PDB file of C-alpha atoms and ligand atoms in Angstrom:
ATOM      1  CA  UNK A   1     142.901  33.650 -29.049  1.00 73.00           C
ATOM      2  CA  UNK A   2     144.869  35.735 -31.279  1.00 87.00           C
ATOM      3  CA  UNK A   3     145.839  39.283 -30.668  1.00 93.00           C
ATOM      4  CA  UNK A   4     145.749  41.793 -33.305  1.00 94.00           C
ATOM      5  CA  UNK A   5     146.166  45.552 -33.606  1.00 95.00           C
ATOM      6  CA  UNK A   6     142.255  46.049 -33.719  1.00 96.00           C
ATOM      7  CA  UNK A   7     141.815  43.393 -31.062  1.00 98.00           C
ATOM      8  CA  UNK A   8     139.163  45.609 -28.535  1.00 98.00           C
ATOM      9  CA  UNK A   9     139.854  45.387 -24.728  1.00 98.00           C
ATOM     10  CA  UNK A  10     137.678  44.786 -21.943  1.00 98.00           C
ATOM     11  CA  UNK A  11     137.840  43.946 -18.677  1.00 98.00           C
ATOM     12  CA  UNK A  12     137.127  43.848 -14.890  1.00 98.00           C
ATOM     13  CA  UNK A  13     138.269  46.181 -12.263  1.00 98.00           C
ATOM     14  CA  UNK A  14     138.182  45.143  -8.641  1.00 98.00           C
ATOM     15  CA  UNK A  15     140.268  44.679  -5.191  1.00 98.00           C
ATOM     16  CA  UNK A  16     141.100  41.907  -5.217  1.00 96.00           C
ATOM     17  CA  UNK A  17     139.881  40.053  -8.490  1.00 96.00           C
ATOM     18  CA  UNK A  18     142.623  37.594  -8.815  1.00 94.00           C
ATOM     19  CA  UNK A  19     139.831  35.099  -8.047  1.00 91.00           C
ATOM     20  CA  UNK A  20     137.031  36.887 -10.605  1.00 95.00           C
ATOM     21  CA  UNK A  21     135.803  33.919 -13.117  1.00 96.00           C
ATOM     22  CA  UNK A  22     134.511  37.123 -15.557  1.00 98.00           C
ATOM     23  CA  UNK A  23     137.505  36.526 -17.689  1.00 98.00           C
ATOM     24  CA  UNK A  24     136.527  32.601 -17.815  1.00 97.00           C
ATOM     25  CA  UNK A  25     133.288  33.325 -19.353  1.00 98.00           C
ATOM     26  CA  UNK A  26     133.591  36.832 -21.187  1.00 98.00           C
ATOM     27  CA  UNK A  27     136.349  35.655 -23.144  1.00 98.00           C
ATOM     28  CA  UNK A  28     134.432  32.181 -24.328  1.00 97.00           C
ATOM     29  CA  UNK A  29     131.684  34.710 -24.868  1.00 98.00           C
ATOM     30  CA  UNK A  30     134.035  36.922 -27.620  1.00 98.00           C
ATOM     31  CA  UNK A  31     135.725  33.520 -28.980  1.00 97.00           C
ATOM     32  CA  UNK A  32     131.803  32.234 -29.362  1.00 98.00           C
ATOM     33  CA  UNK A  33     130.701  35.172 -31.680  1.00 98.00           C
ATOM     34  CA  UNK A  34     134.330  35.298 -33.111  1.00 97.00           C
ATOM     35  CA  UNK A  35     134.382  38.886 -31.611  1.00 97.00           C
ATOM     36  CA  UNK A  36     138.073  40.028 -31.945  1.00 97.00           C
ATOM     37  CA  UNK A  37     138.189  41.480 -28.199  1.00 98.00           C
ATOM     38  CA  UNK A  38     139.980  40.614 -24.703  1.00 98.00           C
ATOM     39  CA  UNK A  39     138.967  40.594 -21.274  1.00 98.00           C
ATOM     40  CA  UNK A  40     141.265  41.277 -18.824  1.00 98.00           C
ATOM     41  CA  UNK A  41     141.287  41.398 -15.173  1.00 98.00           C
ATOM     42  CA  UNK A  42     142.586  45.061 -13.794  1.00 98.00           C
ATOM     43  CA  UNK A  43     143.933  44.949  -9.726  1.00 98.00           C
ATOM     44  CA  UNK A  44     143.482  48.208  -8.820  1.00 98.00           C
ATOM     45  CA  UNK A  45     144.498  49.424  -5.239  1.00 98.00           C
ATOM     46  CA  UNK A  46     141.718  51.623  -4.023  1.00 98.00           C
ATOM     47  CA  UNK A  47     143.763  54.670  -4.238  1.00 98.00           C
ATOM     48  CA  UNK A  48     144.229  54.471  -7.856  1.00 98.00           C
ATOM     49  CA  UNK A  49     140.786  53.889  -8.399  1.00 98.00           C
ATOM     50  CA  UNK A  50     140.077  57.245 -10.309  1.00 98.00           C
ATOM     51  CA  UNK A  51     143.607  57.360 -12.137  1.00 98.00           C
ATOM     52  CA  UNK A  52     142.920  53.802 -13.396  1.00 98.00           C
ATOM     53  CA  UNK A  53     139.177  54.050 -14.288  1.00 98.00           C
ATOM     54  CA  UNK A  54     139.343  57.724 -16.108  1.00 97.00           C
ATOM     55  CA  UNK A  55     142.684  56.061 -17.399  1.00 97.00           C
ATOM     56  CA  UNK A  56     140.527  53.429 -19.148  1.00 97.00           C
ATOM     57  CA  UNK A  57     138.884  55.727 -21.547  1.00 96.00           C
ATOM     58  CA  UNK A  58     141.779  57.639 -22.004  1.00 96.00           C
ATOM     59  CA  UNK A  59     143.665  53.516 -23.632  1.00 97.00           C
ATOM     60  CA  UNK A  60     140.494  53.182 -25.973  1.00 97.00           C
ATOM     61  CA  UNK A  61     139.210  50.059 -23.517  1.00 98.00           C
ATOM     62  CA  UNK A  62     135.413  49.666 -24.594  1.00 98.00           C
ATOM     63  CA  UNK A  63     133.976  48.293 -21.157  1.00 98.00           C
ATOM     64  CA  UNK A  64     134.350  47.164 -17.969  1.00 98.00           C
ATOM     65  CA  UNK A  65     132.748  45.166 -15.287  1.00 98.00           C
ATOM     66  CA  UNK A  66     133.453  46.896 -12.064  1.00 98.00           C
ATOM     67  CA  UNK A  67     133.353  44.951  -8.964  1.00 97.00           C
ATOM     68  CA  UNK A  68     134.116  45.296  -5.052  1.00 95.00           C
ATOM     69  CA  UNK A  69     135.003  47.804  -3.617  1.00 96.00           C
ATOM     70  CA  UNK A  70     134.845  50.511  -6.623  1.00 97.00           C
ATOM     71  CA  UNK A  71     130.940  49.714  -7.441  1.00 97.00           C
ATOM     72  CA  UNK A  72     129.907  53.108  -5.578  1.00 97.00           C
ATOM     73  CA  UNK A  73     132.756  54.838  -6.841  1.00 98.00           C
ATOM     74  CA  UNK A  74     132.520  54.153 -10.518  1.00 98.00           C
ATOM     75  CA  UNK A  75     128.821  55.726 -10.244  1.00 98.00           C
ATOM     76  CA  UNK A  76     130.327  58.869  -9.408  1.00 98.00           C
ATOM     77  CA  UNK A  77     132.548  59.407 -12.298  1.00 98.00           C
ATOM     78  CA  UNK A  78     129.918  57.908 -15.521  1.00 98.00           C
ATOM     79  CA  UNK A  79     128.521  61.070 -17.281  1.00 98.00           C
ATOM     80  CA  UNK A  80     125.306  59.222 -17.993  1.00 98.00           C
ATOM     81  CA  UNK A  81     123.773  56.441 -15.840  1.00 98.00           C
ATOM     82  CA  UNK A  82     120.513  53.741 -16.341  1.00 97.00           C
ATOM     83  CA  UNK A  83     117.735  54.438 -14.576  1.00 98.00           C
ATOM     84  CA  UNK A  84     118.510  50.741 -12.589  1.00 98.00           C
ATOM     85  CA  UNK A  85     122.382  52.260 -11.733  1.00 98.00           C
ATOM     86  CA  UNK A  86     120.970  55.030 -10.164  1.00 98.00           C
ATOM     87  CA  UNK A  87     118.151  53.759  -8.191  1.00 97.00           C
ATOM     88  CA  UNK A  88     120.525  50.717  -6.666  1.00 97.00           C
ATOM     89  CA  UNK A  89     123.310  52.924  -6.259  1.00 97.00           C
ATOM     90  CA  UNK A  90     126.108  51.503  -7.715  1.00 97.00           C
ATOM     91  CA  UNK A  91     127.389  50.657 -11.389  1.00 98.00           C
ATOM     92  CA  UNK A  92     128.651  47.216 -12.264  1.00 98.00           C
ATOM     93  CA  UNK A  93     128.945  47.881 -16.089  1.00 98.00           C
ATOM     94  CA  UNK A  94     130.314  50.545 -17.677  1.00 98.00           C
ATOM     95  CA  UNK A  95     130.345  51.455 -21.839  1.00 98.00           C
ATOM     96  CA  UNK A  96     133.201  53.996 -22.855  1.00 98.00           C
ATOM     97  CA  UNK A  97     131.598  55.900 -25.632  1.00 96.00           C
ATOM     98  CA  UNK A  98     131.898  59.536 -26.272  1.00 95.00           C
ATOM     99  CA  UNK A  99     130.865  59.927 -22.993  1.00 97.00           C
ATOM    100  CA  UNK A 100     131.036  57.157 -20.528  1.00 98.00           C
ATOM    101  CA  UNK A 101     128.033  54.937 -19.235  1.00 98.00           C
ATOM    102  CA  UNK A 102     127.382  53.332 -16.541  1.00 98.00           C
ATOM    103  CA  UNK A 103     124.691  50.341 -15.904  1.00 98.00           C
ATOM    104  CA  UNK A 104     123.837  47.813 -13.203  1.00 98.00           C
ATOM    105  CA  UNK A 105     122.908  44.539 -14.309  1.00 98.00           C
ATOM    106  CA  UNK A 106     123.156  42.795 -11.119  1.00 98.00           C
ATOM    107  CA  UNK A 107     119.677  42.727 -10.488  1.00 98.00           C
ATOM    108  CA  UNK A 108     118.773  41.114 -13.469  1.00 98.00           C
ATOM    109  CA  UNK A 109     121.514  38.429 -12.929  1.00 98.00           C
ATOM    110  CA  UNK A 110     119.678  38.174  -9.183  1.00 98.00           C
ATOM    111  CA  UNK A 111     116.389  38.104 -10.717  1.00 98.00           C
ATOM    112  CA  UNK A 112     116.860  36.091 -13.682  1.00 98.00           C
ATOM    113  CA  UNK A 113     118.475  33.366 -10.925  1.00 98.00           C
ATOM    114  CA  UNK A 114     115.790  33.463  -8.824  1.00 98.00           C
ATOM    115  CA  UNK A 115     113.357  32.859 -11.455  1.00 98.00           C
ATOM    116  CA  UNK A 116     114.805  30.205 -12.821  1.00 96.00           C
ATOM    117  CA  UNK A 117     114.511  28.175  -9.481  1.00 96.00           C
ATOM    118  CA  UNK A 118     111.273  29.527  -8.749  1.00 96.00           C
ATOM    119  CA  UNK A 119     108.908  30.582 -11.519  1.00 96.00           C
ATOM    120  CA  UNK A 120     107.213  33.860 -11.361  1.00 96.00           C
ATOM    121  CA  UNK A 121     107.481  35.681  -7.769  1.00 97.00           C
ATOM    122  CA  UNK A 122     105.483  38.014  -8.127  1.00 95.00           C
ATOM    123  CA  UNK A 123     103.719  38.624  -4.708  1.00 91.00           C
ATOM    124  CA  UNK A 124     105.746  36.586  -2.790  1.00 97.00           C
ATOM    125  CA  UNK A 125     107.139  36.566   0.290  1.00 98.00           C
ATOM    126  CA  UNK A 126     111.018  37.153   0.987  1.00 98.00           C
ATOM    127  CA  UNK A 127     113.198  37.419   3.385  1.00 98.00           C
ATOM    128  CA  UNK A 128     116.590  38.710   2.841  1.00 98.00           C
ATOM    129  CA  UNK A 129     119.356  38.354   5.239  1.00 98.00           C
ATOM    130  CA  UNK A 130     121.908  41.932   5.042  1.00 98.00           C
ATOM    131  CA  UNK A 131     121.912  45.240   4.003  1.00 97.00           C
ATOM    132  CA  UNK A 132     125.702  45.510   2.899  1.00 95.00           C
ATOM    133  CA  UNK A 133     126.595  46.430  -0.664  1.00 92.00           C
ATOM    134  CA  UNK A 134     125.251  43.291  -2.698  1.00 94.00           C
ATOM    135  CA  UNK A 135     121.672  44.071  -0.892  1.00 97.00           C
ATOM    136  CA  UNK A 136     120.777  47.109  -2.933  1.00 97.00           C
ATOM    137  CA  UNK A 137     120.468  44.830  -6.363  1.00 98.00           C
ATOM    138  CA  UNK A 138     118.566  42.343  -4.696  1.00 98.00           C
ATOM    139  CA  UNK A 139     116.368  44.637  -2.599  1.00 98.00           C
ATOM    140  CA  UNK A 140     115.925  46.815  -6.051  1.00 98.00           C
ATOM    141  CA  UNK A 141     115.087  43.611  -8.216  1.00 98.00           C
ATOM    142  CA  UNK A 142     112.347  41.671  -5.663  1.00 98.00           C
ATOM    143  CA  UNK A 143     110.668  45.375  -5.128  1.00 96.00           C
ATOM    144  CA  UNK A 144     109.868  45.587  -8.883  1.00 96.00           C
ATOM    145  CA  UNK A 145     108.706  42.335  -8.700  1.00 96.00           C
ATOM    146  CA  UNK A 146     105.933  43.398  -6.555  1.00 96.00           C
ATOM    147  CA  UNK A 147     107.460  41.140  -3.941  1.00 98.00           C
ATOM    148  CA  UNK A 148     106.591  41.684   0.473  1.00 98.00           C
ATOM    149  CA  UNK A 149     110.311  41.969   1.681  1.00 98.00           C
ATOM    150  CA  UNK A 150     111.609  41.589   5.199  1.00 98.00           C
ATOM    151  CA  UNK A 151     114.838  41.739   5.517  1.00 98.00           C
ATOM    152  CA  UNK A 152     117.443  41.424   8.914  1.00 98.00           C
ATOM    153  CA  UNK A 153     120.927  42.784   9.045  1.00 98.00           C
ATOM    154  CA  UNK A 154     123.513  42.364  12.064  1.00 98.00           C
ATOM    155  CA  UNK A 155     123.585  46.164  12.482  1.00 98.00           C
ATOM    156  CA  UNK A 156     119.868  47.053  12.313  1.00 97.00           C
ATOM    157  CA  UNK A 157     120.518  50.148  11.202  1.00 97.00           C
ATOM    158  CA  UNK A 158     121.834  49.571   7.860  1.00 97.00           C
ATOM    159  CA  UNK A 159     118.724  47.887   7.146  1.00 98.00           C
ATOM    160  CA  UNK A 160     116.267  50.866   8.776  1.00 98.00           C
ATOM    161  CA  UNK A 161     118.561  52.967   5.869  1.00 96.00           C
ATOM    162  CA  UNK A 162     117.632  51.012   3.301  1.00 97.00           C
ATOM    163  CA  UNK A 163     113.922  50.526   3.946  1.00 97.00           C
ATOM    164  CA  UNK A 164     112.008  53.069   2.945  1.00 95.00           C
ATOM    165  CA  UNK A 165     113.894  53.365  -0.489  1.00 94.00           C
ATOM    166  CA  UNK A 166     113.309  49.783  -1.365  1.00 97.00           C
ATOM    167  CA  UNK A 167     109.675  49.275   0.966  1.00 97.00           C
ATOM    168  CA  UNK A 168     111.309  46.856   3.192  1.00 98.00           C
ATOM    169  CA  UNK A 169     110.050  45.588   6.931  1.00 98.00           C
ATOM    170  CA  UNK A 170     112.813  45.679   9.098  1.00 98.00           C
ATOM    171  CA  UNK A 171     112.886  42.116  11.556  1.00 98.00           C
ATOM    172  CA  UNK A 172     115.301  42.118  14.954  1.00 97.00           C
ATOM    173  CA  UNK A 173     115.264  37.821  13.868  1.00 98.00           C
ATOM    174  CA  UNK A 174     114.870  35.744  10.831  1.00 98.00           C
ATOM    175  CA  UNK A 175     113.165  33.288  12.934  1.00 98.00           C
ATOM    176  CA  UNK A 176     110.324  35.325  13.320  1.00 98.00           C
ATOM    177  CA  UNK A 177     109.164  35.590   9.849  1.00 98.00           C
ATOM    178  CA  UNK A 178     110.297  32.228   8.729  1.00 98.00           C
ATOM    179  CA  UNK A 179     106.726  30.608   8.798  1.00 97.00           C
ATOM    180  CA  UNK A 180     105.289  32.869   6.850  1.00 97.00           C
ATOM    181  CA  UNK A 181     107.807  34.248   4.011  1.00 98.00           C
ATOM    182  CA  UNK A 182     108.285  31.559   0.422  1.00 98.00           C
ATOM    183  CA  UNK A 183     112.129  32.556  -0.032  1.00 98.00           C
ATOM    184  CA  UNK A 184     114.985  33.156   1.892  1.00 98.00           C
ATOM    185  CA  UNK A 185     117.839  35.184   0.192  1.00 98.00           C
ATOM    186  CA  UNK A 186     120.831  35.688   1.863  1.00 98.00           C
ATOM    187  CA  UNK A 187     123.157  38.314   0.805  1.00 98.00           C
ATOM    188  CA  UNK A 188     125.755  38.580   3.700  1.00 97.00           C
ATOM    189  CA  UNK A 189     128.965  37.069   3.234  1.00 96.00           C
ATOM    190  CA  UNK A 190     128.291  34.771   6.076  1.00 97.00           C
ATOM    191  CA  UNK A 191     128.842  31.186   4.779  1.00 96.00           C
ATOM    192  CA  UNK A 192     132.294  31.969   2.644  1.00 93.00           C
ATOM    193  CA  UNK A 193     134.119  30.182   5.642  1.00 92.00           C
ATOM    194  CA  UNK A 194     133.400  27.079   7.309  1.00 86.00           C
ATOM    195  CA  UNK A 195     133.854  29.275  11.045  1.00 93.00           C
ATOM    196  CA  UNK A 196     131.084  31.800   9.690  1.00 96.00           C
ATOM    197  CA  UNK A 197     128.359  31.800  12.382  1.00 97.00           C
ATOM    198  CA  UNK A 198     124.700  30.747  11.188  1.00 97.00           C
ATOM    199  CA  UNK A 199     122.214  32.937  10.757  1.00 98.00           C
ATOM    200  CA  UNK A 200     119.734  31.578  12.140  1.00 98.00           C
ATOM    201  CA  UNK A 201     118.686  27.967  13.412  1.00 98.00           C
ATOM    202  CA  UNK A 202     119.416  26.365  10.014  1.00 98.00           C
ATOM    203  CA  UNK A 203     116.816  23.390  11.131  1.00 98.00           C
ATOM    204  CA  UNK A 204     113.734  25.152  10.945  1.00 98.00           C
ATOM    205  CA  UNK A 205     113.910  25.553   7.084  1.00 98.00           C
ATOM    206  CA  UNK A 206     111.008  23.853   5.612  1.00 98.00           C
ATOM    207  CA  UNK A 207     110.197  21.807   2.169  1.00 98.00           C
ATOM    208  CA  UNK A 208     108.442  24.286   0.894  1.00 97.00           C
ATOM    209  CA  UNK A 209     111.278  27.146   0.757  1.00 98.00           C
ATOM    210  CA  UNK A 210     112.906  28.986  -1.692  1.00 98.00           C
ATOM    211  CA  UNK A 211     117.199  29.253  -0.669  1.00 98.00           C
ATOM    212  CA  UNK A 212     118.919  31.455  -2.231  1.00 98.00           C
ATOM    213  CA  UNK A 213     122.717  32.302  -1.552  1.00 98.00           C
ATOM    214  CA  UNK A 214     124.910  34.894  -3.438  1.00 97.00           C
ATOM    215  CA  UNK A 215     127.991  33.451  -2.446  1.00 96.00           C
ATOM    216  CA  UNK A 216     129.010  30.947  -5.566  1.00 92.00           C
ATOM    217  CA  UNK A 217     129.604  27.827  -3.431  1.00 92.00           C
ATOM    218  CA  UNK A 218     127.503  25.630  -1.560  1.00 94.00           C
ATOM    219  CA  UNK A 219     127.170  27.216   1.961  1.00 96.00           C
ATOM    220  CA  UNK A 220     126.109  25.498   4.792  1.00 97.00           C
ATOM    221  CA  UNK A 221     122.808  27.190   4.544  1.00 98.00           C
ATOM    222  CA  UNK A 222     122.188  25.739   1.191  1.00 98.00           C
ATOM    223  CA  UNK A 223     123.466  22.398   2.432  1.00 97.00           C
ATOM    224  CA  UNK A 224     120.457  22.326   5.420  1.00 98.00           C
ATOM    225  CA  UNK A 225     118.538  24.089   2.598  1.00 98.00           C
ATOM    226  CA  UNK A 226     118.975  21.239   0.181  1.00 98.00           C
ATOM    227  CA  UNK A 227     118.449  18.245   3.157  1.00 98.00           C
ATOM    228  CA  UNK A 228     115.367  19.848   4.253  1.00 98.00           C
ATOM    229  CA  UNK A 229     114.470  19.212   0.410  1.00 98.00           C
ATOM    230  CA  UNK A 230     113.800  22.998  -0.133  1.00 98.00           C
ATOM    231  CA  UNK A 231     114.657  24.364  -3.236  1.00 98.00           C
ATOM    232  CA  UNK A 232     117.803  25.955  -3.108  1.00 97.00           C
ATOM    233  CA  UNK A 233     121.203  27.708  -5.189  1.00 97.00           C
ATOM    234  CA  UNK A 234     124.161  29.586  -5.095  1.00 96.00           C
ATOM    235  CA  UNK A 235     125.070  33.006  -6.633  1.00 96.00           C
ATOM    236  CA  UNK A 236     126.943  31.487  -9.619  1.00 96.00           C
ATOM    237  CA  UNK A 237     124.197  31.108 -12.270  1.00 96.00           C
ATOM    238  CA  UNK A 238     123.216  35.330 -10.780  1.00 97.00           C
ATOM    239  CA  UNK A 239     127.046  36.038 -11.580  1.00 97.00           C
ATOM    240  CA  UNK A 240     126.460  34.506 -15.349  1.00 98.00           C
ATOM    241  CA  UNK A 241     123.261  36.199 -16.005  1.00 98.00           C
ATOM    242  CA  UNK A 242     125.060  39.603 -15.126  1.00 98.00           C
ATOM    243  CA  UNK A 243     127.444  38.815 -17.289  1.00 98.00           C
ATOM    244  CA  UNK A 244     125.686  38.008 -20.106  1.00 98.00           C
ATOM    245  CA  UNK A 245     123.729  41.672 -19.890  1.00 98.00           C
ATOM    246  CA  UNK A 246     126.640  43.294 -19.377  1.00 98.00           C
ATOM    247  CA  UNK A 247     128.358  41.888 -22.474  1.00 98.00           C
ATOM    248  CA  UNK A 248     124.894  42.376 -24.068  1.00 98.00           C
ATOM    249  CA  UNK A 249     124.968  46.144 -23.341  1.00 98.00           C
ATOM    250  CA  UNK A 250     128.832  46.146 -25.238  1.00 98.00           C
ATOM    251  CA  UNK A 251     127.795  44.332 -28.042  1.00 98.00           C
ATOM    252  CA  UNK A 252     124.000  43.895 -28.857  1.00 98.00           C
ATOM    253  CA  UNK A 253     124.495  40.132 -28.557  1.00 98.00           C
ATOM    254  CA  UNK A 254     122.682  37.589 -26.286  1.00 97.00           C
ATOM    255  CA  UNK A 255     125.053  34.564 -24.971  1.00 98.00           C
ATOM    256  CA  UNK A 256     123.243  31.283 -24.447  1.00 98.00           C
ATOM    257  CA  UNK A 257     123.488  30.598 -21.012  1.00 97.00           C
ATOM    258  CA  UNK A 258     124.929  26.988 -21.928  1.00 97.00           C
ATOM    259  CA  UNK A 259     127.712  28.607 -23.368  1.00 97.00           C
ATOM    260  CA  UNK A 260     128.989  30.180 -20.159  1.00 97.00           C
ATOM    261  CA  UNK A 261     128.364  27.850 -18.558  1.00 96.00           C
ATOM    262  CA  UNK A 262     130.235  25.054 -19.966  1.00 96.00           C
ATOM    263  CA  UNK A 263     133.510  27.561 -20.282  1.00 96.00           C
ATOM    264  CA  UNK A 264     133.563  27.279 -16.312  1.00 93.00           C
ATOM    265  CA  UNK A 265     132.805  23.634 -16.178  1.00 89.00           C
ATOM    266  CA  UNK A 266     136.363  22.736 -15.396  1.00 78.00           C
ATOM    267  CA  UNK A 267     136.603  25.814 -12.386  1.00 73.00           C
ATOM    268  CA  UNK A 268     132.782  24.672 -11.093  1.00 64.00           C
ATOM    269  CA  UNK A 269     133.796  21.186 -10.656  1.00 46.00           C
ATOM    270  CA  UNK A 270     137.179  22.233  -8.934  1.00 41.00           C
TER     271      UNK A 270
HETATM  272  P1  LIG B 301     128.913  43.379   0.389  1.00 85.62           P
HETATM  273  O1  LIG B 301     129.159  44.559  -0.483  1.00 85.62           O
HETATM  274  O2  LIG B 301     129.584  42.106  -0.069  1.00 85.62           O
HETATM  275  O3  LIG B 301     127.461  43.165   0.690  1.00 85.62           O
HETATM  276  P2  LIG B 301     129.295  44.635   2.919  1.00 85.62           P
HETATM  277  O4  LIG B 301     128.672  45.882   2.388  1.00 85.62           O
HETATM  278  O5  LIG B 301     130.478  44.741   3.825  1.00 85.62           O
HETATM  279  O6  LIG B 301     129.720  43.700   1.729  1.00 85.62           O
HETATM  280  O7  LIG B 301     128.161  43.777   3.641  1.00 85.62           O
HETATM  281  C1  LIG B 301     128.407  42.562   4.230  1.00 85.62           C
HETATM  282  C2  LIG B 301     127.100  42.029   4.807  1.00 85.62           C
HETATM  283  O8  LIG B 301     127.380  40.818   5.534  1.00 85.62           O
HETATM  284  C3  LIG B 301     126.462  42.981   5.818  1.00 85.62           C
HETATM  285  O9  LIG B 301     125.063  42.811   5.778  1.00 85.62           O
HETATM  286  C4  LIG B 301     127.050  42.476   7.124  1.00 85.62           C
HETATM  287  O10 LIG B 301     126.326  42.824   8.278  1.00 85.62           O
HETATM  288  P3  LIG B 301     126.650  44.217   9.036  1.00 85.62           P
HETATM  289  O11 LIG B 301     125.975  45.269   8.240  1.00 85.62           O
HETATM  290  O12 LIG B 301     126.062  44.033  10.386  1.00 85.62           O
HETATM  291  O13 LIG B 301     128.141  44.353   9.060  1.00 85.62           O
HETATM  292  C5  LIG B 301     126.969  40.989   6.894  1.00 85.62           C
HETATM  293  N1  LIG B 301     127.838  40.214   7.775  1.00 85.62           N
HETATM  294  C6  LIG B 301     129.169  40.060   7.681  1.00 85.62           C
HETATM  295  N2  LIG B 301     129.630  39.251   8.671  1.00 85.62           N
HETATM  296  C7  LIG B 301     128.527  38.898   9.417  1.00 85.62           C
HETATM  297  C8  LIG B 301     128.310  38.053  10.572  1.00 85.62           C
HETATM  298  N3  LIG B 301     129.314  37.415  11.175  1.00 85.62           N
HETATM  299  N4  LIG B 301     127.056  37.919  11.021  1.00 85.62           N
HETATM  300  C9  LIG B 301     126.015  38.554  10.426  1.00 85.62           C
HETATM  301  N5  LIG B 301     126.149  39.348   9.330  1.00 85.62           N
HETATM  302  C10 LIG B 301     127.378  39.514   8.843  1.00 85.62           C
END
């Protein structure tokens, strides 16, 4: 990559995002196109968060992915937001224009995932597991579909919040609903560490279900998942497909999902 005086900068803003692999793949994406742009990852402690985002604009940056915790936050200061950013609640792409915009294309990363593994789902069954901040995209996405949602959250009454925006039936335990739903999502970070409780009794997933994790490793609900013979995958391909909106949104062009994928072969594989 060569840096120029016209070279465009974007990037990702998060706390942490030392670990983010959206500089992996954005930057194949520019080098790809032969776009002469960066992507760069931006630390930002949560008390700079306005400084630093406002300050964006002001250093001619073009866009940003915006990531945990600021995804609430950013909302609040776009002058114009997409219909998707405003029903979910939070804005995980933003366009500095005149004015600047904000989008959410996590859904359509979640969606676009899901489909992949399972075909059309329209009218299906789902059960999702949280109602933290990562919910609201997949909660937004499966109620478009025209999909029957339960979901279950440790603290029932994040999910009673959320359920009547997004049509949801509340459930006091997974277990309960297992038998009759085609696809389990879960959206809690509770598989990132090997002490992480299980949700439920991981043995009564059957053949026939859908598993779908947003955490990008192989949990140990996607393990059972995957020896039950169930279909099953992690969040990374959801992460790539946000990506590649996002960077569609900045510059009008489509990446083939190969492409990202094979600039991350080396960090998947690790
Ligand atoms: P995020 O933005 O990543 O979704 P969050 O808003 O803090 O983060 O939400 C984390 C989710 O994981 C929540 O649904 C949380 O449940 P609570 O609402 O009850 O806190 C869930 N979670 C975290 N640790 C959990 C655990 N040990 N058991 C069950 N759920 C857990």
């Amino acid at each position: 990559m060569k840096i120029s005086g016209k070279t465009q900068v974007y990037g990702i803003l998060g706390y942490p995002v030392k670990h983010s692999l959206s500089p992996v793949f954005q930057n194949a994406s520019f080098e790809y196109f032969s776009v002469d742009a960066v992507y760069v990852p931006f630390e930002v402690e949560p008390k700079n968060f306005n400084t630093a985002f406002l300050g964006l604009k002001a250093l001619g940056v073009k866009g940003v992915n915006i990531t945990l915790p600021f995804k609430e936050r950013a909302l609040e200061l776009c002058d114009l937001l997409d219909e998707h950013a405003k029903q979910i609640g939070a804005v995980n792409t933003v366009k500095f224009e005149n004015q600047i915009e904000g989008y959410n294309t996590d859904w359509i990363g979640f969606l676009k995932a899901l489909k992949d593994l399972e075909g059309d789902i329209k009218n299906k069954k789902v059960l999702v597991l949280g109602a933290g901040g990562t919910s609201k995209a997949v909660f937004y996405a499966l109620s478009k579909e025209g999909c029957y949602v339960y979901v279950w959250n440790r603290t029932v009454q994040k999910a009673l919040e959320l359920a009547e925006r997004f049509s949801l039936h509340v459930v006091s335990n997974p277990e309960d609903v297992l038998d009759d739903v085609d696809i389990i999502v879960n959206t809690t970070s509770v598989g990132l560490s090997e002490r992480d409780p299980h949700l439920f009794d991981y043995e009564k997933i059957r053949e026939n279900h859908t598993v779908f994790d947003v955490i990008y490793k192989r949990t140990p609900l996607l393990e059972k998942a995957l020896e039950k013979g169930a279909k099953a995958q992690d969040g990374l391909i959801m992460l790539l497909y946000q990506g590649i909106e996002s960077f569609r949104i900045w510059t009008n062009m489509e990446v083939p999902l190969s492409v990202v994928k094979e600039s991350l072969s080396s960090y998947i594989l690790n």
